[in-house]
mmCIF file of C-alpha atoms and ligand atoms in Angstrom:
data_model
loop_
_atom_site.group_PDB
_atom_site.id
_atom_site.type_symbol
_atom_site.label_atom_id
_atom_site.label_comp_id
_atom_site.label_asym_id
_atom_site.label_seq_id
_atom_site.Cartn_x
_atom_site.Cartn_y
_atom_site.Cartn_z
ATOM 1 C CA MET A 125 -10.298 -77.127 -120.870
ATOM 2 C CA GLY A 126 -10.603 -75.712 -117.378
ATOM 3 C CA VAL A 127 -12.085 -77.310 -114.282
ATOM 4 C CA LEU A 128 -14.707 -74.516 -114.148
ATOM 5 C CA ASP A 129 -15.745 -74.465 -117.801
ATOM 6 C CA GLY A 130 -19.357 -73.321 -118.089
ATOM 7 C CA ARG A 131 -19.580 -72.129 -114.477
ATOM 8 C CA THR A 132 -20.534 -68.617 -113.424
ATOM 9 C CA ALA A 133 -19.085 -66.785 -110.427
ATOM 10 C CA LEU A 134 -19.744 -63.522 -108.626
ATOM 11 C CA VAL A 135 -16.668 -62.424 -106.669
ATOM 12 C CA THR A 136 -16.711 -59.402 -104.353
ATOM 13 C CA GLY A 137 -13.573 -57.628 -103.221
ATOM 14 C CA ALA A 138 -12.313 -58.727 -106.625
ATOM 15 C CA GLY A 139 -10.586 -55.479 -107.518
ATOM 16 C CA ARG A 140 -7.564 -56.072 -105.313
ATOM 17 C CA GLY A 141 -5.601 -58.568 -103.282
ATOM 18 C CA ILE A 142 -7.011 -62.039 -102.697
ATOM 19 C CA GLY A 143 -10.351 -61.307 -104.390
ATOM 20 C CA ALA A 144 -8.588 -60.192 -107.573
ATOM 21 C CA ALA A 145 -6.422 -63.322 -107.563
ATOM 22 C CA VAL A 146 -9.545 -65.445 -107.009
ATOM 23 C CA ALA A 147 -11.440 -63.730 -109.852
ATOM 24 C CA MET A 148 -8.521 -64.269 -112.230
ATOM 25 C CA GLY A 149 -8.000 -67.830 -111.039
ATOM 26 C CA LEU A 150 -11.646 -68.768 -111.515
ATOM 27 C CA ALA A 151 -11.640 -67.166 -114.992
ATOM 28 C CA ALA A 152 -8.409 -68.961 -115.928
ATOM 29 C CA GLU A 153 -10.205 -72.236 -115.169
ATOM 30 C CA GLY A 154 -13.045 -71.318 -117.506
ATOM 31 C CA ALA A 155 -15.600 -69.615 -115.282
ATOM 32 C CA THR A 156 -17.424 -66.481 -116.365
ATOM 33 C CA VAL A 157 -16.778 -63.972 -113.597
ATOM 34 C CA MET A 158 -18.582 -60.887 -112.321
ATOM 35 C CA VAL A 159 -15.708 -58.868 -110.844
ATOM 36 C CA SER A 160 -17.322 -56.780 -108.113
ATOM 37 C CA ASP A 161 -15.475 -54.228 -105.987
ATOM 38 C CA ALA A 162 -16.463 -50.831 -104.612
ATOM 39 C CA GLY A 163 -12.858 -49.656 -104.756
ATOM 40 C CA VAL A 164 -12.686 -48.380 -101.202
ATOM 41 C CA SER A 165 -9.608 -47.664 -99.096
ATOM 42 C CA VAL A 166 -8.438 -50.104 -96.409
ATOM 43 C CA ASP A 167 -10.600 -48.295 -93.830
ATOM 44 C CA GLY A 168 -13.659 -48.442 -96.078
ATOM 45 C CA SER A 169 -13.728 -44.808 -97.174
ATOM 46 C CA GLY A 170 -14.083 -43.584 -100.756
ATOM 47 C CA HIS A 171 -15.382 -45.295 -103.880
ATOM 48 C CA ASP A 172 -13.658 -46.128 -107.166
ATOM 49 C CA ASP A 173 -14.948 -48.095 -110.154
ATOM 50 C CA GLY A 174 -11.361 -48.496 -111.404
ATOM 51 C CA PRO A 175 -10.100 -51.637 -109.550
ATOM 52 C CA ALA A 176 -12.986 -53.857 -110.707
ATOM 53 C CA ALA A 177 -12.663 -52.580 -114.286
ATOM 54 C CA GLN A 178 -8.911 -53.238 -114.265
ATOM 55 C CA VAL A 179 -9.334 -56.847 -113.131
ATOM 56 C CA ARG A 180 -12.121 -57.357 -115.660
ATOM 57 C CA ASP A 181 -9.778 -56.038 -118.364
ATOM 58 C CA ALA A 182 -6.939 -58.292 -117.200
ATOM 59 C CA ILE A 183 -9.242 -61.317 -117.444
ATOM 60 C CA LEU A 184 -10.406 -60.291 -120.924
ATOM 61 C CA ASP A 185 -6.776 -59.730 -122.017
ATOM 62 C CA ALA A 186 -5.936 -63.255 -120.829
ATOM 63 C CA GLY A 187 -8.738 -64.666 -122.983
ATOM 64 C CA GLY A 188 -11.307 -65.117 -120.211
ATOM 65 C CA THR A 189 -14.865 -63.869 -119.796
ATOM 66 C CA ALA A 190 -15.648 -61.226 -117.180
ATOM 67 C CA HIS A 191 -17.845 -58.274 -116.294
ATOM 68 C CA ALA A 192 -17.188 -55.441 -113.854
ATOM 69 C CA ASP A 193 -19.302 -53.976 -111.083
ATOM 70 C CA ALA A 194 -18.691 -51.520 -108.219
ATOM 71 C CA THR A 195 -21.521 -52.259 -105.770
ATOM 72 C CA ASP A 196 -21.054 -51.441 -102.098
ATOM 73 C CA ILE A 197 -22.052 -54.739 -100.486
ATOM 74 C CA THR A 198 -23.198 -53.048 -97.268
ATOM 75 C CA ASP A 199 -26.249 -51.798 -99.223
ATOM 76 C CA PHE A 200 -29.029 -54.407 -98.988
ATOM 77 C CA GLU A 201 -30.997 -53.249 -102.053
ATOM 78 C CA ALA A 202 -27.928 -52.577 -104.190
ATOM 79 C CA THR A 203 -26.644 -56.081 -103.390
ATOM 80 C CA ALA A 204 -30.006 -57.532 -104.455
ATOM 81 C CA ASP A 205 -29.596 -55.707 -107.774
ATOM 82 C CA LEU A 206 -26.030 -56.990 -108.076
ATOM 83 C CA VAL A 207 -27.083 -60.611 -107.579
ATOM 84 C CA THR A 208 -29.897 -60.328 -110.135
ATOM 85 C CA ARG A 209 -27.702 -58.475 -112.619
ATOM 86 C CA ALA A 210 -24.858 -60.987 -112.206
ATOM 87 C CA ALA A 211 -27.180 -63.941 -112.818
ATOM 88 C CA ASP A 212 -28.829 -62.245 -115.816
ATOM 89 C CA THR A 213 -25.550 -61.078 -117.352
ATOM 90 C CA MET A 214 -23.698 -64.354 -116.878
ATOM 91 C CA GLY A 215 -26.647 -66.645 -117.534
ATOM 92 C CA GLY A 216 -26.451 -68.196 -114.063
ATOM 93 C CA LEU A 217 -25.032 -67.855 -110.563
ATOM 94 C CA ASP A 218 -23.190 -71.040 -109.672
ATOM 95 C CA VAL A 219 -20.654 -69.545 -107.288
ATOM 96 C CA VAL A 220 -20.653 -66.582 -104.919
ATOM 97 C CA VAL A 221 -17.333 -65.630 -103.320
ATOM 98 C CA ASN A 222 -17.352 -62.799 -100.791
ATOM 99 C CA ALA A 223 -13.803 -61.528 -100.348
ATOM 100 C CA ALA A 224 -14.613 -57.835 -99.776
ATOM 101 C CA GLY A 225 -13.160 -56.509 -96.566
ATOM 102 C CA ILE A 226 -11.765 -53.575 -94.635
ATOM 103 C CA LEU A 227 -9.862 -52.967 -91.406
ATOM 104 C CA ARG A 228 -10.201 -50.402 -88.625
ATOM 105 C CA ASP A 229 -7.909 -51.738 -85.929
ATOM 106 C CA SER A 230 -7.763 -50.538 -82.369
ATOM 107 C CA MET A 231 -7.634 -52.012 -78.918
ATOM 108 C CA LEU A 232 -11.119 -52.533 -77.493
ATOM 109 C CA PHE A 233 -10.777 -49.854 -74.847
ATOM 110 C CA LYS A 234 -10.046 -47.228 -77.531
ATOM 111 C CA MET A 235 -12.485 -48.400 -80.216
ATOM 112 C CA SER A 236 -15.084 -45.943 -81.477
ATOM 113 C CA GLU A 237 -18.670 -46.938 -82.151
ATOM 114 C CA GLY A 238 -18.151 -45.979 -85.800
ATOM 115 C CA ASP A 239 -15.153 -48.277 -86.227
ATOM 116 C CA TRP A 240 -17.138 -51.158 -84.735
ATOM 117 C CA ASP A 241 -20.234 -50.533 -86.863
ATOM 118 C CA THR A 242 -18.370 -49.969 -90.132
ATOM 119 C CA VAL A 243 -16.237 -53.108 -89.925
ATOM 120 C CA VAL A 244 -19.149 -55.300 -88.826
ATOM 121 C CA SER A 245 -21.249 -53.821 -91.622
ATOM 122 C CA VAL A 246 -18.778 -54.572 -94.425
ATOM 123 C CA HIS A 247 -17.837 -58.073 -93.271
ATOM 124 C CA LEU A 248 -20.890 -59.509 -91.540
ATOM 125 C CA LYS A 249 -23.769 -57.569 -93.050
ATOM 126 C CA GLY A 250 -22.054 -57.623 -96.455
ATOM 127 C CA THR A 251 -21.792 -61.404 -96.306
ATOM 128 C CA PHE A 252 -25.429 -61.587 -95.168
ATOM 129 C CA ASN A 253 -26.566 -59.324 -98.009
ATOM 130 C CA LEU A 254 -24.873 -61.456 -100.648
ATOM 131 C CA ALA A 255 -25.848 -64.810 -99.153
ATOM 132 C CA ARG A 256 -29.403 -63.637 -98.556
ATOM 133 C CA HIS A 257 -30.034 -62.525 -102.129
ATOM 134 C CA ALA A 258 -28.064 -65.362 -103.724
ATOM 135 C CA SER A 259 -29.986 -67.902 -101.652
ATOM 136 C CA GLU A 260 -33.274 -66.497 -102.924
ATOM 137 C CA TRP A 261 -32.010 -66.870 -106.484
ATOM 138 C CA TRP A 262 -30.746 -70.409 -105.803
ATOM 139 C CA ARG A 263 -34.086 -71.386 -104.262
ATOM 140 C CA GLU A 264 -35.879 -70.143 -107.370
ATOM 141 C CA HIS A 265 -33.456 -71.965 -109.705
ATOM 142 C CA ARG A 266 -33.138 -75.413 -108.175
ATOM 143 C CA GLY A 267 -31.081 -78.150 -109.733
ATOM 144 C CA GLY A 268 -27.693 -76.450 -109.817
ATOM 145 C CA GLN A 269 -24.417 -77.161 -108.060
ATOM 146 C CA TYR A 270 -24.232 -73.916 -106.150
ATOM 147 C CA ARG A 271 -21.427 -72.673 -103.926
ATOM 148 C CA LEU A 272 -21.203 -70.009 -101.234
ATOM 149 C CA ILE A 273 -17.585 -69.229 -100.335
ATOM 150 C CA THR A 274 -17.102 -66.714 -97.529
ATOM 151 C CA PHE A 275 -13.970 -65.218 -96.011
ATOM 152 C CA THR A 276 -13.175 -65.524 -92.335
ATOM 153 C CA SER A 277 -9.813 -65.000 -90.641
ATOM 154 C CA MET A 278 -7.442 -66.441 -88.080
ATOM 155 C CA SER A 279 -7.978 -63.067 -86.417
ATOM 156 C CA GLY A 280 -11.459 -64.256 -85.463
ATOM 157 C CA LEU A 281 -10.662 -67.935 -85.030
ATOM 158 C CA GLN A 282 -7.887 -67.101 -82.563
ATOM 159 C CA GLY A 283 -8.869 -63.650 -81.309
ATOM 160 C CA ALA A 284 -6.540 -60.902 -82.571
ATOM 161 C CA PRO A 285 -6.214 -58.553 -79.611
ATOM 162 C CA SER A 286 -6.211 -55.332 -81.640
ATOM 163 C CA GLN A 287 -9.070 -56.311 -83.948
ATOM 164 C CA PRO A 288 -12.183 -56.848 -81.769
ATOM 165 C CA ASN A 289 -14.521 -55.536 -84.493
ATOM 166 C CA TYR A 290 -12.910 -57.535 -87.293
ATOM 167 C CA ALA A 291 -12.501 -60.693 -85.173
ATOM 168 C CA ALA A 292 -16.156 -60.585 -84.116
ATOM 169 C CA ALA A 293 -17.368 -60.018 -87.677
ATOM 170 C CA LYS A 294 -15.169 -62.827 -89.002
ATOM 171 C CA MET A 295 -16.526 -65.286 -86.421
ATOM 172 C CA GLY A 296 -20.016 -64.054 -87.247
ATOM 173 C CA ILE A 297 -19.288 -65.001 -90.850
ATOM 174 C CA VAL A 298 -18.406 -68.526 -89.719
ATOM 175 C CA GLY A 299 -21.761 -68.858 -87.942
ATOM 176 C CA LEU A 300 -23.602 -67.455 -90.947
ATOM 177 C CA THR A 301 -21.734 -69.771 -93.319
ATOM 178 C CA PHE A 302 -22.537 -72.792 -91.142
ATOM 179 C CA SER A 303 -26.191 -71.763 -90.970
ATOM 180 C CA CYS A 304 -26.272 -71.422 -94.767
ATOM 181 C CA ALA A 305 -24.626 -74.841 -95.065
ATOM 182 C CA ASN A 306 -27.436 -76.455 -93.102
ATOM 183 C CA ALA A 307 -30.271 -74.353 -94.516
ATOM 184 C CA LEU A 308 -29.342 -74.449 -98.199
ATOM 185 C CA ARG A 309 -27.861 -77.896 -98.762
ATOM 186 C CA ASN A 310 -31.162 -79.202 -100.072
ATOM 187 C CA TYR A 311 -31.132 -76.465 -102.716
ATOM 188 C CA GLY A 312 -27.804 -77.750 -104.035
ATOM 189 C CA VAL A 313 -25.720 -75.159 -102.187
ATOM 190 C CA ARG A 314 -22.471 -75.945 -100.383
ATOM 191 C CA SER A 315 -21.244 -73.284 -97.971
ATOM 192 C CA ASN A 316 -17.706 -73.049 -96.671
ATOM 193 C CA ALA A 317 -15.400 -70.339 -95.349
ATOM 194 C CA ILE A 318 -11.811 -69.607 -96.313
ATOM 195 C CA ALA A 319 -9.388 -68.334 -93.649
ATOM 196 C CA PRO A 320 -6.620 -66.909 -95.832
ATOM 197 C CA ILE A 321 -3.195 -65.468 -95.294
ATOM 198 C CA ALA A 322 -1.600 -63.342 -98.008
ATOM 199 C CA GLY A 323 0.529 -60.277 -98.488
ATOM 200 C CA THR A 324 -1.941 -57.579 -99.588
ATOM 201 C CA ARG A 325 -2.474 -53.933 -98.733
ATOM 202 C CA MET A 326 -4.514 -55.188 -95.769
ATOM 203 C CA THR A 327 -1.499 -56.891 -94.227
ATOM 204 C CA GLN A 328 1.026 -54.180 -95.122
ATOM 205 C CA GLY A 329 0.635 -52.401 -91.795
ATOM 206 C CA ILE A 330 1.122 -55.483 -89.649
ATOM 207 C CA LYS A 331 4.144 -55.274 -87.418
ATOM 208 C CA GLY A 332 4.999 -58.896 -86.967
ATOM 209 C CA GLY A 333 8.225 -58.509 -85.050
ATOM 210 C CA GLY A 334 9.910 -60.376 -87.886
ATOM 211 C CA SER A 335 7.759 -63.480 -87.429
ATOM 212 C CA MET A 336 5.881 -63.131 -90.751
ATOM 213 C CA ASP A 337 7.170 -61.480 -93.896
ATOM 214 C CA TYR A 338 4.150 -59.869 -95.580
ATOM 215 C CA SER A 339 6.256 -58.106 -98.218
ATOM 216 C CA PRO A 340 5.434 -58.608 -101.921
ATOM 217 C CA GLU A 341 8.812 -60.365 -102.290
ATOM 218 C CA ASN A 342 7.613 -63.273 -100.141
ATOM 219 C CA ALA A 343 6.225 -65.623 -102.796
ATOM 220 C CA ARG A 344 4.754 -67.944 -100.156
ATOM 221 C CA LEU A 345 2.296 -65.193 -99.244
ATOM 222 C CA ALA A 346 1.280 -64.323 -102.817
ATOM 223 C CA PRO A 347 -2.535 -63.973 -102.991
ATOM 224 C CA GLU A 348 -2.442 -66.545 -105.808
ATOM 225 C CA ASN A 349 -1.590 -69.218 -103.210
ATOM 226 C CA VAL A 350 -5.068 -68.820 -101.720
ATOM 227 C CA VAL A 351 -6.691 -69.547 -105.089
ATOM 228 C CA PRO A 352 -6.441 -73.368 -105.585
ATOM 229 C CA PRO A 353 -8.710 -74.333 -102.655
ATOM 230 C CA VAL A 354 -11.172 -71.629 -103.720
ATOM 231 C CA VAL A 355 -11.219 -73.089 -107.244
ATOM 232 C CA TYR A 356 -11.803 -76.488 -105.685
ATOM 233 C CA LEU A 357 -14.704 -75.226 -103.578
ATOM 234 C CA ALA A 358 -16.142 -73.489 -106.661
ATOM 235 C CA SER A 359 -16.041 -76.690 -108.703
ATOM 236 C CA GLU A 360 -18.724 -79.348 -108.878
ATOM 237 C CA GLN A 361 -16.196 -81.780 -107.424
ATOM 238 C CA SER A 362 -16.546 -80.249 -103.937
ATOM 239 C CA ASP A 363 -20.115 -81.525 -103.545
ATOM 240 C CA TRP A 364 -19.079 -83.506 -100.428
ATOM 241 C CA LEU A 365 -17.618 -80.502 -98.612
ATOM 242 C CA ASN A 366 -20.002 -78.364 -96.549
ATOM 243 C CA ARG A 367 -19.938 -76.324 -93.311
ATOM 244 C CA ARG A 368 -16.184 -76.171 -92.902
ATOM 245 C CA VAL A 369 -13.386 -73.609 -92.631
ATOM 246 C CA ILE A 370 -10.374 -74.058 -94.912
ATOM 247 C CA PHE A 371 -7.181 -72.179 -94.096
ATOM 248 C CA ALA A 372 -5.220 -71.219 -97.219
ATOM 249 C CA GLY A 373 -1.905 -69.497 -97.867
ATOM 250 C CA ASN A 374 1.795 -69.593 -96.967
ATOM 251 C CA GLY A 375 2.099 -72.969 -98.672
ATOM 252 C CA ARG A 376 -0.653 -74.575 -96.605
ATOM 253 C CA ILE A 377 -4.207 -75.720 -97.213
ATOM 254 C CA SER A 378 -5.667 -76.767 -93.861
ATOM 255 C CA LEU A 379 -8.978 -78.277 -92.859
ATOM 256 C CA MET A 380 -9.812 -76.449 -89.635
ATOM 257 C CA SER A 381 -11.769 -78.338 -87.015
ATOM 258 C CA ASN A 382 -15.342 -77.352 -86.277
ATOM 259 C CA PRO A 383 -16.158 -76.780 -82.603
ATOM 260 C CA VAL A 384 -16.739 -80.080 -80.833
ATOM 261 C CA VAL A 385 -17.016 -81.097 -77.197
ATOM 262 C CA GLU A 386 -13.401 -81.599 -76.200
ATOM 263 C CA ARG A 387 -13.761 -82.489 -72.538
ATOM 264 C CA GLU A 388 -16.903 -82.875 -70.486
ATOM 265 C CA ILE A 389 -17.760 -83.476 -66.884
ATOM 266 C CA VAL A 390 -21.261 -84.656 -66.154
ATOM 267 C CA SER A 391 -23.125 -84.537 -62.889
ATOM 268 C CA ALA A 392 -25.315 -87.604 -62.311
ATOM 269 C CA SER A 393 -27.799 -85.490 -60.359
ATOM 270 C CA GLY A 394 -27.845 -82.734 -62.975
ATOM 271 C CA THR A 395 -26.553 -80.132 -60.530
ATOM 272 C CA TRP A 396 -23.111 -78.904 -59.528
ATOM 273 C CA ASP A 397 -21.968 -77.418 -56.253
ATOM 274 C CA ILE A 398 -19.273 -74.740 -56.536
ATOM 275 C CA PRO A 399 -16.341 -76.630 -54.910
ATOM 276 C CA THR A 400 -16.924 -79.746 -57.034
ATOM 277 C CA ALA A 401 -17.237 -77.678 -60.230
ATOM 278 C CA PHE A 402 -13.956 -75.882 -59.374
ATOM 279 C CA ALA A 403 -12.134 -79.149 -58.726
ATOM 280 C CA GLU A 404 -13.460 -81.149 -61.657
ATOM 281 C CA MET A 405 -13.117 -78.349 -64.227
ATOM 282 C CA GLU A 406 -9.479 -77.944 -63.280
ATOM 283 C CA SER A 407 -8.684 -81.630 -63.227
ATOM 284 C CA SER A 408 -10.425 -82.348 -66.508
ATOM 285 C CA PHE A 409 -10.030 -79.185 -68.630
ATOM 286 C CA LYS A 410 -6.654 -77.760 -67.637
ATOM 287 C CA GLU A 411 -4.496 -80.387 -69.282
ATOM 288 C CA ALA A 412 -6.478 -80.027 -72.536
ATOM 289 C CA ILE A 413 -5.268 -76.447 -72.965
ATOM 290 C CA LEU A 414 -1.765 -77.179 -74.164
ATOM 291 C CA TRP A 415 -1.288 -75.154 -77.317
ATOM 292 C CA PRO A 416 -0.839 -71.390 -77.173
ATOM 293 C CA ASN A 417 -2.548 -69.558 -80.012
ATOM 294 C CA ILE A 418 -0.676 -67.417 -82.517
ATOM 295 C CA PHE A 419 -1.379 -64.249 -80.591
ATOM 296 C CA ASP A 420 0.466 -65.569 -77.537
ATOM 297 C CA LYS A 421 3.619 -65.247 -79.603
ATOM 298 C CA GLY A 422 3.359 -61.485 -79.924
ATOM 299 C CA LEU A 423 2.482 -61.704 -83.629
ATOM 300 C CA GLU A 424 -0.258 -59.125 -83.229
ATOM 301 C CA ASN A 425 0.249 -56.131 -81.045
ATOM 302 C CA ARG A 426 -1.150 -53.259 -83.043
ATOM 303 C CA GLY A 427 -3.146 -50.227 -81.974
HETATM 304 N N1 NAD B 68 -4.672 -60.704 -96.468
HETATM 305 C C1 NAD B 68 -4.778 -61.552 -95.445
HETATM 306 O O1 NAD B 68 -3.773 -62.098 -94.940
HETATM 307 C C2 NAD B 68 -6.121 -61.886 -94.887
HETATM 308 C C3 NAD B 68 -6.174 -62.645 -93.718
HETATM 309 C C4 NAD B 68 -7.408 -63.012 -93.201
HETATM 310 C C5 NAD B 68 -8.563 -62.654 -93.871
HETATM 311 N N2 NAD B 68 -8.498 -61.885 -94.997
HETATM 312 C C6 NAD B 68 -9.748 -61.541 -95.663
HETATM 313 O O2 NAD B 68 -9.631 -61.830 -97.045
HETATM 314 C C7 NAD B 68 -10.431 -60.915 -97.782
HETATM 315 C C8 NAD B 68 -9.588 -60.219 -98.829
HETATM 316 O O3 NAD B 68 -8.608 -59.421 -98.169
HETATM 317 P P1 NAD B 68 -7.363 -58.726 -98.928
HETATM 318 O O4 NAD B 68 -6.188 -58.920 -98.051
HETATM 319 O O5 NAD B 68 -7.313 -59.180 -100.326
HETATM 320 O O6 NAD B 68 -7.791 -57.182 -98.836
HETATM 321 P P2 NAD B 68 -7.670 -55.998 -99.911
HETATM 322 O O7 NAD B 68 -7.786 -54.732 -99.128
HETATM 323 O O8 NAD B 68 -6.473 -56.176 -100.770
HETATM 324 O O9 NAD B 68 -8.969 -56.177 -100.827
HETATM 325 C C9 NAD B 68 -10.263 -56.029 -100.290
HETATM 326 C C10 NAD B 68 -11.155 -55.442 -101.371
HETATM 327 O O10 NAD B 68 -12.495 -55.355 -100.851
HETATM 328 C C11 NAD B 68 -13.101 -54.189 -101.385
HETATM 329 N N3 NAD B 68 -14.198 -53.746 -100.501
HETATM 330 C C12 NAD B 68 -14.097 -53.324 -99.234
HETATM 331 N N4 NAD B 68 -15.280 -52.941 -98.753
HETATM 332 C C13 NAD B 68 -16.185 -53.148 -99.752
HETATM 333 C C14 NAD B 68 -17.586 -52.965 -99.852
HETATM 334 N N5 NAD B 68 -18.303 -52.450 -98.844
HETATM 335 N N6 NAD B 68 -18.193 -53.308 -101.011
HETATM 336 C C15 NAD B 68 -17.482 -53.811 -102.040
HETATM 337 N N7 NAD B 68 -16.136 -53.983 -102.009
HETATM 338 C C16 NAD B 68 -15.493 -53.654 -100.866
HETATM 339 C C17 NAD B 68 -11.980 -53.164 -101.427
HETATM 340 O O11 NAD B 68 -12.252 -52.129 -102.374
HETATM 341 C C18 NAD B 68 -10.777 -54.027 -101.800
HETATM 342 O O12 NAD B 68 -10.498 -53.981 -103.195
HETATM 343 C C19 NAD B 68 -11.060 -59.981 -96.754
HETATM 344 O O13 NAD B 68 -12.317 -60.461 -96.368
HETATM 345 C C20 NAD B 68 -10.116 -60.074 -95.581
HETATM 346 O O14 NAD B 68 -10.758 -59.735 -94.369
HETATM 347 C C21 NAD B 68 -7.299 -61.490 -95.516
#
């Protein structure tokens, strides 16, 4: 008996890295899985049906149930076909996990238009395409315990200096996920984002100055360590959890805070003059900014 017996899941980016671990983890818990991956290189070029087929075969060899697909999720119509085909083939669409992703890092002042557009297209438009078509299916098949699980990143949440395209897309995914959470909850959908950390081909190029060991030998960063909270979100038990970001990996599962008003100064008249705004912003806000983010430590200085 698995905690996902009888559930159906479409997982993108499932041919490699975290997505592959998620697909296998969901299948090991009893879910039927559509393993979807376009088999592109880290920068998004190329196309290969092989990675999705290999993960499908690994799931079948382990006694699970899986199907393979190689849709490019940046294609709106092709993603519509994928969603319909996944639901028809599996006999339902309880869970959609979007772990597909690419990188094209560069400092902002050197970034090409193409590198911006391509990264935003895979991450943000790809997540839109899947959520858009899945939501239509969910709306037409009410009564289920549906789950949208997206992938964001600490790169966006904290602003990786050499990843303006990726950081922007990943924060866009948070906004989209939160919008889905509010729009779709009455259709039985719960929408949450995972901010993972794992040693994959995507993190191989990171020069961390020794602060993070992304090598395959570091078991703490095995992609499998991201899987348990994803299984939880995919299960019917996570009905209470909506519109949140969960960090996962390196031995941690963290509930990230949603943006809230942290400090506020209010003018009784409704207006502010410049000297008073200067003085009160400094006296109220400055002491709240105590904690440097991870990029202040020189963790990320690529490009
Ligand atoms: N590895 C980390 O530490 C880390 C950190 C933060 C966020 N993430 C995010 O987690 C997710 C998984 O990353 P990973 O490290 O496993 O990367 P990965 O490169 O190992 O796997 C990503 C997979 O996505 C597929 N893909 C890319 N573009 C696609 C497209 N247009 N259509 C269909 N498939 C496509 C690739 O073929 C690849 O197999 C990504 O969204 C990534 O941005 C990873």
